[in-house]
PDB file of C-alpha atoms in Angstrom:
ATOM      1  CA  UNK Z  89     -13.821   7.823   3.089  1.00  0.00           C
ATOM      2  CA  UNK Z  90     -12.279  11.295   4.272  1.00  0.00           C
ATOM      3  CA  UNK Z  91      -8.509  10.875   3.018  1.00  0.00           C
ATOM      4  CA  UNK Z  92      -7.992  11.451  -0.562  1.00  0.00           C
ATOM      5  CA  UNK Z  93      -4.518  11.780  -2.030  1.00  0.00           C
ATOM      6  CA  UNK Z  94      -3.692  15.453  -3.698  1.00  0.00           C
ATOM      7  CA  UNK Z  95      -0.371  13.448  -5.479  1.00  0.00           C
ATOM      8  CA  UNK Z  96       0.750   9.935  -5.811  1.00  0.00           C
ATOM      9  CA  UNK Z  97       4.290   9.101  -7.372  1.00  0.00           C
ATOM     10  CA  UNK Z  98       6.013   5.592  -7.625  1.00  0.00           C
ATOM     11  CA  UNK Z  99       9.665   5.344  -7.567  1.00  0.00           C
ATOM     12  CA  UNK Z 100      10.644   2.458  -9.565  1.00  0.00           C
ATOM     13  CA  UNK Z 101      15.059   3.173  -8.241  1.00  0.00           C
ATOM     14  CA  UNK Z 102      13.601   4.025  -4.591  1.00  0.00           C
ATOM     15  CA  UNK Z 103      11.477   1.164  -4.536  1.00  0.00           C
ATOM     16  CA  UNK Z 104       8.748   3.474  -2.960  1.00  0.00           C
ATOM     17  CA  UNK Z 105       5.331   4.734  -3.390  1.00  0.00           C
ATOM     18  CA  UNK Z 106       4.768   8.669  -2.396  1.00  0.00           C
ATOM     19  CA  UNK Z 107       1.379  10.049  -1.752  1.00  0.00           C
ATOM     20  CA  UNK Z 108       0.321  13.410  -0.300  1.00  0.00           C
ATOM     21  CA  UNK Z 109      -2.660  13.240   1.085  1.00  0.00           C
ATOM     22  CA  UNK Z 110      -5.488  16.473   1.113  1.00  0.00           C
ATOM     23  CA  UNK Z 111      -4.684  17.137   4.599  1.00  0.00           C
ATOM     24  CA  UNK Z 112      -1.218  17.681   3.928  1.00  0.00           C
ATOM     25  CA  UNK Z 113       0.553  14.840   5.140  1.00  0.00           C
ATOM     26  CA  UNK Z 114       3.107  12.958   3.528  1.00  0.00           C
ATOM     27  CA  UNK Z 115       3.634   9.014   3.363  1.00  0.00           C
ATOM     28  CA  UNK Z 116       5.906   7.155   1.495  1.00  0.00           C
ATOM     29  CA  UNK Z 117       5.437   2.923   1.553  1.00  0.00           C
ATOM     30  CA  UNK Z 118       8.702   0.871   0.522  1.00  0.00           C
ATOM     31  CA  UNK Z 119       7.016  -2.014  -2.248  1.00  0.00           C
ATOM     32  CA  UNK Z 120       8.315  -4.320  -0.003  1.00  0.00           C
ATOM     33  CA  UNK Z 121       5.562  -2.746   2.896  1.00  0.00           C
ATOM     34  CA  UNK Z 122       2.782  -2.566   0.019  1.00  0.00           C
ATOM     35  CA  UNK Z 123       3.211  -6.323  -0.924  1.00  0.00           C
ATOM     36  CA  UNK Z 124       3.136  -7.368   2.525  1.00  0.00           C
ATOM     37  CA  UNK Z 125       0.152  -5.482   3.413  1.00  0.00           C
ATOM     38  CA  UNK Z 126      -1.803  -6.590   0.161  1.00  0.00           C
ATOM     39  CA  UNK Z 127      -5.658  -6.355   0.810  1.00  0.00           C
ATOM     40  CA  UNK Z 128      -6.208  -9.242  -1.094  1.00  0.00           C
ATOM     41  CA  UNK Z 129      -8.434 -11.861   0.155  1.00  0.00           C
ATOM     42  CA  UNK Z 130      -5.723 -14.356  -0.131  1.00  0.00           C
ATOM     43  CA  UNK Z 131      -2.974 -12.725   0.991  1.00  0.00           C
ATOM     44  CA  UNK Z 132      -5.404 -11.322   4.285  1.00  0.00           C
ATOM     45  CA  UNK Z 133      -6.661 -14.956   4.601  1.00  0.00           C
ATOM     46  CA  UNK Z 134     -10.086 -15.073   4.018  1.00  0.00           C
ATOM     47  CA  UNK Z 135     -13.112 -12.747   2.824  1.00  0.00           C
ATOM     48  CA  UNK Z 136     -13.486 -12.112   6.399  1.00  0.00           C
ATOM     49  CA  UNK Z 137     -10.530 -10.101   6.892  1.00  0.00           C
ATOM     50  CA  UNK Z 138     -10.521  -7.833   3.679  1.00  0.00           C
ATOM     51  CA  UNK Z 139     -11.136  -4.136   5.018  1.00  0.00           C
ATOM     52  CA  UNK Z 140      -9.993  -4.327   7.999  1.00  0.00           C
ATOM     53  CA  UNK Z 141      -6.605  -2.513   9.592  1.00  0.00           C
ATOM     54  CA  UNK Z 142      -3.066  -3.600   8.233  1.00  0.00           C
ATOM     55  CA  UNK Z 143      -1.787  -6.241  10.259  1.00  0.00           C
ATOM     56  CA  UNK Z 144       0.432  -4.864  12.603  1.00  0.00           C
ATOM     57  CA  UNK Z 145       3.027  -7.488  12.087  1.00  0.00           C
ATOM     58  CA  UNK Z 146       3.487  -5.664   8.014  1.00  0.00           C
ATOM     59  CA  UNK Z 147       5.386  -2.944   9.626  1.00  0.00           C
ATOM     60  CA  UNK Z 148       8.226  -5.738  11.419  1.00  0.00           C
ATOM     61  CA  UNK Z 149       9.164  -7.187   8.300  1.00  0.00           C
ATOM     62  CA  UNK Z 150      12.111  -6.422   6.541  1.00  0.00           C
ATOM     63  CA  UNK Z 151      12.256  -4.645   3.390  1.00  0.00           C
ATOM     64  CA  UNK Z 152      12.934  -7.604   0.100  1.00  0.00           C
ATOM     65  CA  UNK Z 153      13.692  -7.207  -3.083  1.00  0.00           C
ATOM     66  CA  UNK Z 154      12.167  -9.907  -5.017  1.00  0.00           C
ATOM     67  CA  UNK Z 155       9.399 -10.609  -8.059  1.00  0.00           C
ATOM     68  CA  UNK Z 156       6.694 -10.142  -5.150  1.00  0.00           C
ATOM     69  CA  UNK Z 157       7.902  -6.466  -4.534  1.00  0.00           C
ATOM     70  CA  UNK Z 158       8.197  -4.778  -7.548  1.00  0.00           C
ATOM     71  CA  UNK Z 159       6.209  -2.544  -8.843  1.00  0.00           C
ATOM     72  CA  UNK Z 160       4.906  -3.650 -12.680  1.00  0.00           C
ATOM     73  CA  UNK Z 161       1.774  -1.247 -13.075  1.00  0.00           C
ATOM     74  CA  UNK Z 162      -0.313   0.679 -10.669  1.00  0.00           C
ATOM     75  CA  UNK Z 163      -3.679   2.100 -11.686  1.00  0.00           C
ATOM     76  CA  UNK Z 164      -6.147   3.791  -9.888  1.00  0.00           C
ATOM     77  CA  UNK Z 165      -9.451   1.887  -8.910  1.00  0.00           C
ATOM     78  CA  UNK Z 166     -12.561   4.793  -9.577  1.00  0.00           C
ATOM     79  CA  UNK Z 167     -11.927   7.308  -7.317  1.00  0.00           C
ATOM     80  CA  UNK Z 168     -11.292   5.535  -4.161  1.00  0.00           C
ATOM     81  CA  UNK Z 169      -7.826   3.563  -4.378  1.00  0.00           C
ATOM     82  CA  UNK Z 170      -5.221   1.956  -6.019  1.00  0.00           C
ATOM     83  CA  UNK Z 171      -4.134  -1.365  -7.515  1.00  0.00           C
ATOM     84  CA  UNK Z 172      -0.948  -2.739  -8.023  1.00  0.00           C
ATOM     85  CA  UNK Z 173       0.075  -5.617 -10.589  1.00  0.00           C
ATOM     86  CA  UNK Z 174       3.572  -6.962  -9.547  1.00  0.00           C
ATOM     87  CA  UNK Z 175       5.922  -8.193 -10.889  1.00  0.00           C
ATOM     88  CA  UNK Z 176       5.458 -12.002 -10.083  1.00  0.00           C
ATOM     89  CA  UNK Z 177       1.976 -11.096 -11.759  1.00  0.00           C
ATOM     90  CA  UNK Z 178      -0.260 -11.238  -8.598  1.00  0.00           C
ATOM     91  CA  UNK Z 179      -2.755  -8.253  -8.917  1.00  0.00           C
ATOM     92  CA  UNK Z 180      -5.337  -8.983  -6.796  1.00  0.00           C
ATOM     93  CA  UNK Z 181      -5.443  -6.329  -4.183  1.00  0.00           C
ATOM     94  CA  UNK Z 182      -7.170  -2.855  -3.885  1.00  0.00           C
ATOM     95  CA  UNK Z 183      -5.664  -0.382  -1.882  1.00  0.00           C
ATOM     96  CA  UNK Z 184      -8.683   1.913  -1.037  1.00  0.00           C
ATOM     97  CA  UNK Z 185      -7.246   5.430   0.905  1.00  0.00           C
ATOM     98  CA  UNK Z 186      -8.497   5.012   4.319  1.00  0.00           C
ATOM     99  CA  UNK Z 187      -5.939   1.417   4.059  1.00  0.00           C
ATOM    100  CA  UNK Z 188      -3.366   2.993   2.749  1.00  0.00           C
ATOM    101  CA  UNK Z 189      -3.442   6.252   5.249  1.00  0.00           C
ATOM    102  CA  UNK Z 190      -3.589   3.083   8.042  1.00  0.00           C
ATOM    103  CA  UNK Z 191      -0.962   1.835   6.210  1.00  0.00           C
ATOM    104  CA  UNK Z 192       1.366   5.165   5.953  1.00  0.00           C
ATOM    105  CA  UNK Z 193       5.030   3.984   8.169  1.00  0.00           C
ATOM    106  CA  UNK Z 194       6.311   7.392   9.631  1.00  0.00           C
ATOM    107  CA  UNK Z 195       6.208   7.650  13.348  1.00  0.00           C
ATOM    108  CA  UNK Z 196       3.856  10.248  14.205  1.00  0.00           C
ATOM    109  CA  UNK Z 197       1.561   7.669  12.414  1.00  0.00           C
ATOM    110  CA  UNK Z 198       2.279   4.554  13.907  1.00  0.00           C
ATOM    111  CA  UNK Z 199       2.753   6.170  17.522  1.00  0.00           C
ATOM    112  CA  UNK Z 200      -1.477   6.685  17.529  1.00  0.00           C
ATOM    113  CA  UNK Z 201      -1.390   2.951  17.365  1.00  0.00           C
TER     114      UNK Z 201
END
């Protein structure tokens, strides 16, 4: 894995998750876009689909405010990503860095698609 985060700060009144990343870029994820892009086997559909890309389809959905999207805990997994216990309790998911750089939402990201 090459991107590691310098700084990572959740905003419980934004509803967002902030990380700078060693190369000096800057993402911020609504909860909303976390929850739908959960890495979890179940929420990906099968074994076979944990590590790959986010589904493109994550980034079309509207942003909800429910159970499912916010943010209880988050704790870091070793030294190569994040997990995320929400508040409906599902906690299932590890966000390693090269996901969640895929996953960052601005446009000069999501234009390389």
């Amino acid at each position: 894995m090459q991107n590691k985060p310098t700084d990572i700060t959740a905003n419980r009144n934004r509803s967002t998750l902030s990380i700078s990343w060693h190369d000096g870029h800057q993402s911020e994820y609504s909860f909303s876009l976390l929850r739908h892009a959960c890495p979890c086997a179940e929420c990906r559909g099968g074994h076979d689909k944990m590590g790959a890309q986010p589904d493109p389809e994550v980034f079309t959905l509207p942003d909800e405010d429910t159970p499912a999207t916010r943010l209880e805990k988050i704790e870091a997994v070793g030294s190569y990503g994040l997990t995320i216990l929400w508040q409906d309790g599902h906690h299932y998911g590890i966000y390693n860095w090269d996901y969640l750089r895929a996953l960052c939402p601005c446009s000069a990201c999501r234009s390389i698609d």
